[in-house]
């Protein structure tokens, strides 16, 4: 673990110290998780440690003060040829300004990232020190800059206020479901007749095909069957990782201990598992991470919607969770079933030529207008902040 000391990190608070750690065990777990917000599960210590165990170590940029850890984030290279973790894929209209060699922050392949950071009077200087250190670190490697993707817009705009050289660009959205105390029944009662009838019909179809459900912790005896179902679903949507890749991830989660926060709901027919959704409990939030299915059963029993949306509401309400976090895919389907669509942005600090302010504003305006047309009443209030 090396001290990250540079002559000019553009902050006048000399008591702060930046550091690069080459693996997460060098960082104190209790300090890290003490700064991790409920919604930031995929940047929690246990999840990051599980990724290291399954996929290899990664660097971490941290900021320390006299009281200990103040800010931190995992670093990685993105996926330059991928559809979700490359700047050219996320921002094709701005590719000439971006280049495609950035230092990426956040958990590997995470679609929700926040900087792990202290609250209170030290927060502003900690974030400044963090981003200027990341800029310097990227510049020393002749990269175009540093960015963190899939960040909630309100967090991204906070950073832009505190760190003048940063920009926030909308690029995606995530679905969340507020959890009423009465669970699914209360949620259905709040909908219009069309949505209520459709959802009840989907639940009836699921039951008609003989599906039964069980909630189970992710014990090792389930790894093979669950990994097979999840790989089926990932392969359907273009993933090239095989079943062993998924098993390694589950084993990594077991080693880090984060598996103890997992809960799976299984659909079964005649003693055979037909589908599964895996959730993770963190603070007041329930996070849906994996869905898997047996696609040899081709009938339309709405197993995805029943397991991931309807049953999660029942489970979350019973256990006192405040919301279900449903990630970034299939937003139209999630919005039709009661989800709120929340904006996600890239926060970027360039090392070389700055991004043009007009280009950033135009991009964000067009992105917002597109989502306003598509989702209208399902958009969260945060969307309006990008136009203010």
Tab-separated table of C-alpha atoms in Angstrom:
chain	number	residue	atom	x	y	z
A	1	UNK	CA	0.000	0.000	0.000
A	2	UNK	CA	1.657	3.205	-1.153
A	3	UNK	CA	1.254	6.803	-0.003
A	4	UNK	CA	-0.209	8.882	-2.837
A	5	UNK	CA	1.610	12.214	-2.454
A	6	UNK	CA	1.665	14.744	-5.279
A	7	UNK	CA	2.756	18.366	-5.223
A	8	UNK	CA	-0.559	19.778	-6.429
A	9	UNK	CA	-3.853	18.059	-5.709
A	10	UNK	CA	-5.752	21.376	-5.855
A	11	UNK	CA	-6.942	21.294	-2.257
A	12	UNK	CA	-5.757	23.504	0.556
A	13	UNK	CA	-6.539	20.972	3.270
A	14	UNK	CA	-3.092	19.494	3.921
A	15	UNK	CA	-4.402	17.204	6.647
A	16	UNK	CA	-5.965	14.925	4.047
A	17	UNK	CA	-3.917	12.096	2.614
A	18	UNK	CA	-4.648	10.111	-0.566
A	19	UNK	CA	-3.577	6.518	-0.908
A	20	UNK	CA	-3.652	3.683	-3.444
A	21	UNK	CA	-4.260	0.198	-2.089
A	22	UNK	CA	-3.754	-2.738	-4.439
A	23	UNK	CA	-6.324	-5.001	-2.805
A	24	UNK	CA	-9.257	-4.537	-0.445
A	25	UNK	CA	-7.751	-6.392	2.574
A	26	UNK	CA	-5.457	-3.375	3.067
A	27	UNK	CA	-8.545	-1.305	3.983
A	28	UNK	CA	-10.334	-1.568	7.314
A	29	UNK	CA	-13.722	-3.219	6.775
A	30	UNK	CA	-15.510	-1.406	9.606
A	31	UNK	CA	-14.281	2.002	8.469
A	32	UNK	CA	-15.378	1.309	4.878
A	33	UNK	CA	-18.847	0.003	5.678
A	34	UNK	CA	-19.369	2.759	8.229
A	35	UNK	CA	-19.322	5.209	5.302
A	36	UNK	CA	-21.438	3.108	2.895
A	37	UNK	CA	-24.994	4.300	2.241
A	38	UNK	CA	-27.938	1.869	2.121
A	39	UNK	CA	-28.361	2.258	-1.636
A	40	UNK	CA	-24.662	1.640	-2.290
A	41	UNK	CA	-24.675	-2.111	-1.666
A	42	UNK	CA	-22.511	-2.954	-4.700
A	43	UNK	CA	-19.721	-0.810	-3.272
A	44	UNK	CA	-19.953	-2.353	0.191
A	45	UNK	CA	-16.886	-4.117	1.553
A	46	UNK	CA	-18.363	-7.615	1.367
A	47	UNK	CA	-19.461	-7.272	-2.263
A	48	UNK	CA	-16.130	-5.787	-3.376
A	49	UNK	CA	-14.210	-8.496	-1.523
A	50	UNK	CA	-16.301	-11.181	-3.238
A	51	UNK	CA	-15.454	-9.708	-6.656
A	52	UNK	CA	-11.758	-9.785	-5.809
A	53	UNK	CA	-11.933	-13.405	-4.750
A	54	UNK	CA	-13.771	-14.436	-7.927
A	55	UNK	CA	-12.114	-12.149	-10.494
A	56	UNK	CA	-8.798	-10.992	-9.029
A	57	UNK	CA	-7.582	-7.982	-7.010
A	58	UNK	CA	-8.222	-4.377	-7.940
A	59	UNK	CA	-6.849	-1.003	-6.889
A	60	UNK	CA	-8.614	1.316	-4.446
A	61	UNK	CA	-8.213	5.062	-4.123
A	62	UNK	CA	-8.809	6.239	-0.562
A	63	UNK	CA	-8.685	9.532	1.324
A	64	UNK	CA	-7.756	9.650	5.025
A	65	UNK	CA	-7.961	12.380	7.633
A	66	UNK	CA	-7.023	12.575	11.284
A	67	UNK	CA	-10.143	10.568	12.192
A	68	UNK	CA	-9.460	7.770	9.707
A	69	UNK	CA	-11.000	6.861	6.354
A	70	UNK	CA	-13.018	9.703	4.763
A	71	UNK	CA	-13.606	8.537	1.169
A	72	UNK	CA	-12.865	5.646	-1.138
A	73	UNK	CA	-13.712	3.870	-4.371
A	74	UNK	CA	-12.578	0.810	-6.307
A	75	UNK	CA	-10.751	1.413	-9.610
A	76	UNK	CA	-10.836	-0.609	-12.832
A	77	UNK	CA	-10.411	-0.286	-16.592
A	78	UNK	CA	-13.998	-0.578	-17.816
A	79	UNK	CA	-14.785	-2.715	-20.870
A	80	UNK	CA	-13.679	-0.764	-23.977
A	81	UNK	CA	-15.479	-3.125	-26.357
A	82	UNK	CA	-18.571	-3.672	-24.201
A	83	UNK	CA	-22.050	-2.157	-24.463
A	84	UNK	CA	-22.339	-0.964	-20.853
A	85	UNK	CA	-18.885	0.033	-19.623
A	86	UNK	CA	-17.201	1.999	-22.398
A	87	UNK	CA	-17.449	5.718	-23.076
A	88	UNK	CA	-18.009	5.250	-26.798
A	89	UNK	CA	-20.949	2.938	-26.134
A	90	UNK	CA	-22.495	5.200	-23.502
A	91	UNK	CA	-21.894	8.469	-25.372
A	92	UNK	CA	-21.511	7.815	-29.119
A	93	UNK	CA	-22.307	11.424	-30.020
A	94	UNK	CA	-19.456	12.690	-27.813
A	95	UNK	CA	-16.800	10.132	-28.740
A	96	UNK	CA	-14.460	12.722	-30.304
A	97	UNK	CA	-14.342	14.693	-27.061
A	98	UNK	CA	-14.063	11.686	-24.785
A	99	UNK	CA	-11.476	9.385	-26.263
A	100	UNK	CA	-11.810	5.891	-24.866
A	101	UNK	CA	-9.028	5.453	-22.321
A	102	UNK	CA	-10.347	6.363	-18.905
A	103	UNK	CA	-9.736	5.205	-15.382
A	104	UNK	CA	-13.070	3.877	-14.108
A	105	UNK	CA	-14.366	4.063	-10.554
A	106	UNK	CA	-16.947	1.894	-8.826
A	107	UNK	CA	-17.411	-1.828	-8.460
A	108	UNK	CA	-16.685	-3.877	-11.560
A	109	UNK	CA	-19.793	-4.057	-13.778
A	110	UNK	CA	-21.938	-2.329	-11.160
A	111	UNK	CA	-24.977	-0.370	-12.334
A	112	UNK	CA	-25.191	1.638	-9.109
A	113	UNK	CA	-22.132	3.453	-7.785
A	114	UNK	CA	-21.521	6.071	-5.126
A	115	UNK	CA	-18.242	7.189	-3.612
A	116	UNK	CA	-17.987	5.762	-0.120
A	117	UNK	CA	-17.667	9.027	1.792
A	118	UNK	CA	-18.094	10.673	5.170
A	119	UNK	CA	-20.992	12.991	5.926
A	120	UNK	CA	-20.787	16.372	7.647
A	121	UNK	CA	-18.222	19.151	7.461
A	122	UNK	CA	-15.406	16.983	6.052
A	123	UNK	CA	-17.402	15.707	3.072
A	124	UNK	CA	-16.700	18.560	0.646
A	125	UNK	CA	-12.911	18.477	1.103
A	126	UNK	CA	-12.842	14.669	1.097
A	127	UNK	CA	-14.637	14.540	-2.279
A	128	UNK	CA	-12.395	17.254	-3.701
A	129	UNK	CA	-9.277	15.447	-2.580
A	130	UNK	CA	-10.623	12.170	-3.952
A	131	UNK	CA	-11.421	13.471	-7.454
A	132	UNK	CA	-8.279	15.558	-7.846
A	133	UNK	CA	-6.217	12.557	-6.714
A	134	UNK	CA	-8.048	10.338	-9.227
A	135	UNK	CA	-7.374	12.906	-11.961
A	136	UNK	CA	-3.668	12.952	-11.091
A	137	UNK	CA	-3.504	9.156	-10.916
A	138	UNK	CA	-5.160	8.837	-14.343
A	139	UNK	CA	-2.928	11.545	-15.829
A	140	UNK	CA	0.236	9.778	-14.694
A	141	UNK	CA	-0.938	6.809	-16.751
A	142	UNK	CA	-1.589	8.978	-19.811
A	143	UNK	CA	-5.337	8.369	-19.625
A	144	UNK	CA	-8.022	10.793	-20.780
A	145	UNK	CA	-9.462	11.189	-17.299
A	146	UNK	CA	-11.343	9.540	-14.462
A	147	UNK	CA	-15.031	8.685	-14.374
A	148	UNK	CA	-17.604	6.907	-12.237
A	149	UNK	CA	-20.649	5.601	-14.160
A	150	UNK	CA	-24.138	4.688	-12.972
A	151	UNK	CA	-24.188	7.249	-10.180
A	152	UNK	CA	-27.510	8.609	-8.817
A	153	UNK	CA	-27.984	12.069	-10.292
A	154	UNK	CA	-28.309	13.812	-6.925
A	155	UNK	CA	-24.916	12.382	-5.889
A	156	UNK	CA	-23.385	13.320	-9.229
A	157	UNK	CA	-24.584	16.926	-9.022
A	158	UNK	CA	-23.272	17.207	-5.471
A	159	UNK	CA	-19.810	16.319	-6.780
A	160	UNK	CA	-20.102	18.857	-9.607
A	161	UNK	CA	-20.885	21.532	-7.005
A	162	UNK	CA	-17.894	20.597	-4.888
A	163	UNK	CA	-15.334	19.841	-7.645
A	164	UNK	CA	-15.455	22.524	-10.360
A	165	UNK	CA	-13.628	20.529	-13.071
A	166	UNK	CA	-16.098	17.626	-12.992
A	167	UNK	CA	-19.116	17.075	-15.249
A	168	UNK	CA	-22.276	14.984	-14.801
A	169	UNK	CA	-23.818	13.377	-17.897
A	170	UNK	CA	-27.039	11.388	-17.826
A	171	UNK	CA	-26.635	7.981	-19.422
A	172	UNK	CA	-29.021	5.495	-17.807
A	173	UNK	CA	-31.735	5.023	-15.199
A	174	UNK	CA	-32.663	2.493	-12.540
A	175	UNK	CA	-36.000	1.268	-11.272
A	176	UNK	CA	-36.951	1.292	-7.609
A	177	UNK	CA	-40.193	0.306	-5.916
A	178	UNK	CA	-41.286	2.045	-2.736
A	179	UNK	CA	-42.580	-0.600	-0.339
A	180	UNK	CA	-45.990	0.125	1.213
A	181	UNK	CA	-46.637	-1.393	4.624
A	182	UNK	CA	-49.445	-3.458	3.164
A	183	UNK	CA	-47.159	-5.015	0.550
A	184	UNK	CA	-48.508	-6.190	-2.784
A	185	UNK	CA	-52.184	-5.836	-1.848
A	186	UNK	CA	-51.729	-2.177	-0.951
A	187	UNK	CA	-49.688	-1.524	-4.081
A	188	UNK	CA	-52.319	-3.122	-6.325
A	189	UNK	CA	-55.024	-1.110	-4.591
A	190	UNK	CA	-53.233	2.128	-5.465
A	191	UNK	CA	-53.157	1.367	-9.213
A	192	UNK	CA	-55.736	2.028	-11.883
A	193	UNK	CA	-58.047	-0.795	-12.933
A	194	UNK	CA	-56.087	-1.670	-16.104
A	195	UNK	CA	-52.768	-2.155	-14.292
A	196	UNK	CA	-54.441	-3.992	-11.425
A	197	UNK	CA	-56.269	-6.435	-13.723
A	198	UNK	CA	-53.115	-7.115	-15.758
A	199	UNK	CA	-50.992	-7.868	-12.699
A	200	UNK	CA	-53.612	-10.150	-11.158
A	201	UNK	CA	-53.830	-12.013	-14.488
A	202	UNK	CA	-50.043	-12.512	-14.494
A	203	UNK	CA	-50.114	-13.919	-10.968
A	204	UNK	CA	-53.022	-16.209	-11.914
A	205	UNK	CA	-51.120	-17.504	-14.968
A	206	UNK	CA	-48.090	-18.249	-12.812
A	207	UNK	CA	-50.252	-20.318	-10.459
A	208	UNK	CA	-52.157	-21.973	-13.319
A	209	UNK	CA	-48.959	-23.647	-14.565
A	210	UNK	CA	-48.407	-25.251	-11.194
A	211	UNK	CA	-45.615	-23.062	-9.896
A	212	UNK	CA	-44.933	-23.035	-6.190
A	213	UNK	CA	-42.481	-20.692	-4.496
A	214	UNK	CA	-39.972	-20.913	-1.668
A	215	UNK	CA	-37.661	-18.357	-0.051
A	216	UNK	CA	-34.249	-19.808	0.794
A	217	UNK	CA	-30.818	-18.571	1.899
A	218	UNK	CA	-28.041	-19.197	-0.630
A	219	UNK	CA	-26.458	-22.313	0.815
A	220	UNK	CA	-23.702	-24.097	-1.127
A	221	UNK	CA	-25.971	-27.000	-2.125
A	222	UNK	CA	-27.924	-24.557	-4.317
A	223	UNK	CA	-24.902	-23.228	-6.226
A	224	UNK	CA	-25.068	-25.639	-9.169
A	225	UNK	CA	-28.791	-25.332	-9.882
A	226	UNK	CA	-28.972	-21.576	-9.327
A	227	UNK	CA	-25.831	-20.922	-11.396
A	228	UNK	CA	-27.295	-22.958	-14.276
A	229	UNK	CA	-30.533	-20.951	-14.299
A	230	UNK	CA	-28.752	-17.598	-14.034
A	231	UNK	CA	-26.330	-18.542	-16.825
A	232	UNK	CA	-29.307	-19.480	-19.012
A	233	UNK	CA	-30.677	-15.968	-18.604
A	234	UNK	CA	-27.326	-14.214	-19.049
A	235	UNK	CA	-26.612	-16.212	-22.205
A	236	UNK	CA	-30.008	-15.281	-23.624
A	237	UNK	CA	-29.000	-11.615	-23.454
A	238	UNK	CA	-25.502	-11.980	-24.888
A	239	UNK	CA	-23.233	-12.843	-21.968
A	240	UNK	CA	-20.309	-15.156	-22.778
A	241	UNK	CA	-19.506	-16.122	-19.186
A	242	UNK	CA	-20.211	-19.770	-18.431
A	243	UNK	CA	-21.753	-21.471	-15.426
A	244	UNK	CA	-18.388	-21.841	-13.670
A	245	UNK	CA	-17.984	-18.063	-13.764
A	246	UNK	CA	-21.249	-17.727	-11.862
A	247	UNK	CA	-20.270	-20.432	-9.395
A	248	UNK	CA	-16.967	-18.649	-8.703
A	249	UNK	CA	-18.887	-15.466	-7.944
A	250	UNK	CA	-21.156	-17.293	-5.502
A	251	UNK	CA	-18.135	-18.902	-3.857
A	252	UNK	CA	-16.480	-15.481	-3.601
A	253	UNK	CA	-19.594	-14.127	-1.915
A	254	UNK	CA	-19.517	-17.001	0.532
A	255	UNK	CA	-15.858	-16.357	1.352
A	256	UNK	CA	-16.402	-12.607	1.893
A	257	UNK	CA	-19.508	-13.221	3.994
A	258	UNK	CA	-21.793	-11.115	1.803
A	259	UNK	CA	-23.723	-14.283	0.934
A	260	UNK	CA	-25.345	-14.039	4.376
A	261	UNK	CA	-27.290	-11.008	3.174
A	262	UNK	CA	-28.627	-12.933	0.163
A	263	UNK	CA	-32.086	-14.460	-0.130
A	264	UNK	CA	-33.455	-16.366	-3.120
A	265	UNK	CA	-37.043	-16.942	-4.177
A	266	UNK	CA	-37.445	-20.113	-6.228
A	267	UNK	CA	-40.291	-21.177	-8.491
A	268	UNK	CA	-40.716	-24.954	-8.586
A	269	UNK	CA	-42.776	-27.361	-10.637
A	270	UNK	CA	-42.962	-31.029	-9.781
A	271	UNK	CA	-39.858	-30.816	-7.586
A	272	UNK	CA	-37.855	-29.058	-10.306
A	273	UNK	CA	-36.712	-25.438	-10.049
A	274	UNK	CA	-38.053	-23.447	-13.006
A	275	UNK	CA	-36.793	-19.960	-12.076
A	276	UNK	CA	-35.015	-17.983	-9.379
A	277	UNK	CA	-34.438	-14.376	-8.366
A	278	UNK	CA	-31.609	-13.591	-5.956
A	279	UNK	CA	-31.880	-10.525	-3.704
A	280	UNK	CA	-29.462	-8.928	-1.262
A	281	UNK	CA	-30.520	-7.174	1.942
A	282	UNK	CA	-28.623	-4.026	2.853
A	283	UNK	CA	-29.820	-1.418	5.321
A	284	UNK	CA	-33.410	-0.475	4.459
A	285	UNK	CA	-33.149	-1.656	0.836
A	286	UNK	CA	-33.711	-4.987	-0.921
A	287	UNK	CA	-31.548	-5.305	-4.040
A	288	UNK	CA	-32.526	-7.620	-6.914
A	289	UNK	CA	-29.306	-8.874	-8.525
A	290	UNK	CA	-29.804	-12.111	-10.497
A	291	UNK	CA	-32.676	-13.768	-12.354
A	292	UNK	CA	-32.461	-17.244	-13.808
A	293	UNK	CA	-34.885	-19.440	-15.704
A	294	UNK	CA	-35.336	-22.841	-17.316
A	295	UNK	CA	-36.156	-21.807	-20.874
A	296	UNK	CA	-37.106	-25.331	-21.898
A	297	UNK	CA	-40.387	-24.393	-20.208
A	298	UNK	CA	-41.572	-22.091	-22.955
A	299	UNK	CA	-45.031	-21.240	-21.608
A	300	UNK	CA	-45.724	-17.650	-20.628
A	301	UNK	CA	-46.222	-17.988	-16.885
A	302	UNK	CA	-44.796	-14.525	-16.064
A	303	UNK	CA	-42.251	-16.091	-13.704
A	304	UNK	CA	-39.888	-13.111	-14.025
A	305	UNK	CA	-42.510	-10.560	-12.982
A	306	UNK	CA	-43.937	-12.698	-10.197
A	307	UNK	CA	-40.592	-13.523	-8.584
A	308	UNK	CA	-38.839	-10.197	-9.114
A	309	UNK	CA	-41.655	-7.661	-8.623
A	310	UNK	CA	-44.732	-9.051	-6.920
A	311	UNK	CA	-43.160	-11.433	-4.411
A	312	UNK	CA	-40.348	-9.017	-3.590
A	313	UNK	CA	-42.954	-6.486	-2.452
A	314	UNK	CA	-44.496	-9.041	-0.103
A	315	UNK	CA	-41.123	-10.063	1.306
A	316	UNK	CA	-39.902	-6.475	1.666
A	317	UNK	CA	-43.064	-5.315	3.428
A	318	UNK	CA	-43.029	-8.252	5.845
A	319	UNK	CA	-39.368	-7.643	6.766
A	320	UNK	CA	-39.606	-3.871	7.047
A	321	UNK	CA	-37.638	-2.784	3.972
A	322	UNK	CA	-38.450	0.643	2.574
A	323	UNK	CA	-37.732	0.006	-1.095
A	324	UNK	CA	-36.782	-2.605	-3.661
A	325	UNK	CA	-33.898	-1.718	-5.987
A	326	UNK	CA	-34.474	-3.332	-9.394
A	327	UNK	CA	-31.484	-2.150	-11.486
A	328	UNK	CA	-31.401	-0.781	-15.041
A	329	UNK	CA	-32.883	-3.370	-17.408
A	330	UNK	CA	-36.472	-3.690	-18.729
A	331	UNK	CA	-37.438	-0.260	-17.418
A	332	UNK	CA	-40.674	-0.098	-19.411
A	333	UNK	CA	-41.929	-3.335	-17.856
A	334	UNK	CA	-40.914	-2.206	-14.383
A	335	UNK	CA	-42.569	1.190	-14.764
A	336	UNK	CA	-45.835	-0.502	-15.774
A	337	UNK	CA	-45.698	-2.454	-12.527
A	338	UNK	CA	-45.277	0.426	-10.128
A	339	UNK	CA	-41.571	1.245	-10.264
A	340	UNK	CA	-40.139	4.740	-10.037
A	341	UNK	CA	-37.512	5.525	-12.698
A	342	UNK	CA	-34.504	7.302	-11.195
A	343	UNK	CA	-31.715	9.010	-13.205
A	344	UNK	CA	-28.135	7.771	-13.329
A	345	UNK	CA	-25.158	9.796	-14.525
A	346	UNK	CA	-21.471	9.514	-15.262
A	347	UNK	CA	-19.284	11.853	-13.231
A	348	UNK	CA	-16.109	12.606	-15.169
A	349	UNK	CA	-13.020	14.702	-14.504
A	350	UNK	CA	-10.833	15.012	-17.631
A	351	UNK	CA	-7.049	15.053	-17.580
A	352	UNK	CA	-6.589	16.709	-20.941
A	353	UNK	CA	-9.031	18.802	-22.930
A	354	UNK	CA	-12.133	19.725	-20.887
A	355	UNK	CA	-15.598	18.761	-22.071
A	356	UNK	CA	-17.541	21.643	-23.549
A	357	UNK	CA	-20.236	22.915	-21.200
A	358	UNK	CA	-22.711	23.437	-24.045
A	359	UNK	CA	-22.213	19.871	-25.302
A	360	UNK	CA	-22.825	18.507	-21.791
A	361	UNK	CA	-25.976	20.592	-21.311
A	362	UNK	CA	-27.350	19.626	-24.733
A	363	UNK	CA	-26.702	15.963	-24.073
A	364	UNK	CA	-28.459	16.065	-20.709
A	365	UNK	CA	-31.439	17.983	-22.078
A	366	UNK	CA	-31.991	15.530	-24.959
A	367	UNK	CA	-31.598	12.558	-22.615
A	368	UNK	CA	-34.119	13.972	-20.149
A	369	UNK	CA	-36.628	14.782	-22.910
A	370	UNK	CA	-36.392	11.226	-24.229
A	371	UNK	CA	-37.092	9.706	-20.803
A	372	UNK	CA	-39.867	12.203	-20.118
A	373	UNK	CA	-41.617	11.027	-23.298
A	374	UNK	CA	-41.140	7.368	-22.417
A	375	UNK	CA	-41.960	7.339	-18.716
A	376	UNK	CA	-43.712	10.602	-17.814
A	377	UNK	CA	-45.463	10.054	-14.457
A	378	UNK	CA	-43.006	7.332	-13.380
A	379	UNK	CA	-39.999	9.655	-13.285
A	380	UNK	CA	-38.619	10.579	-9.867
A	381	UNK	CA	-38.366	14.224	-8.851
A	382	UNK	CA	-34.564	14.109	-9.280
A	383	UNK	CA	-34.894	14.378	-13.057
A	384	UNK	CA	-35.961	18.015	-12.758
A	385	UNK	CA	-32.681	18.985	-11.112
A	386	UNK	CA	-30.748	18.526	-14.361
A	387	UNK	CA	-32.778	21.269	-16.044
A	388	UNK	CA	-32.528	23.804	-13.167
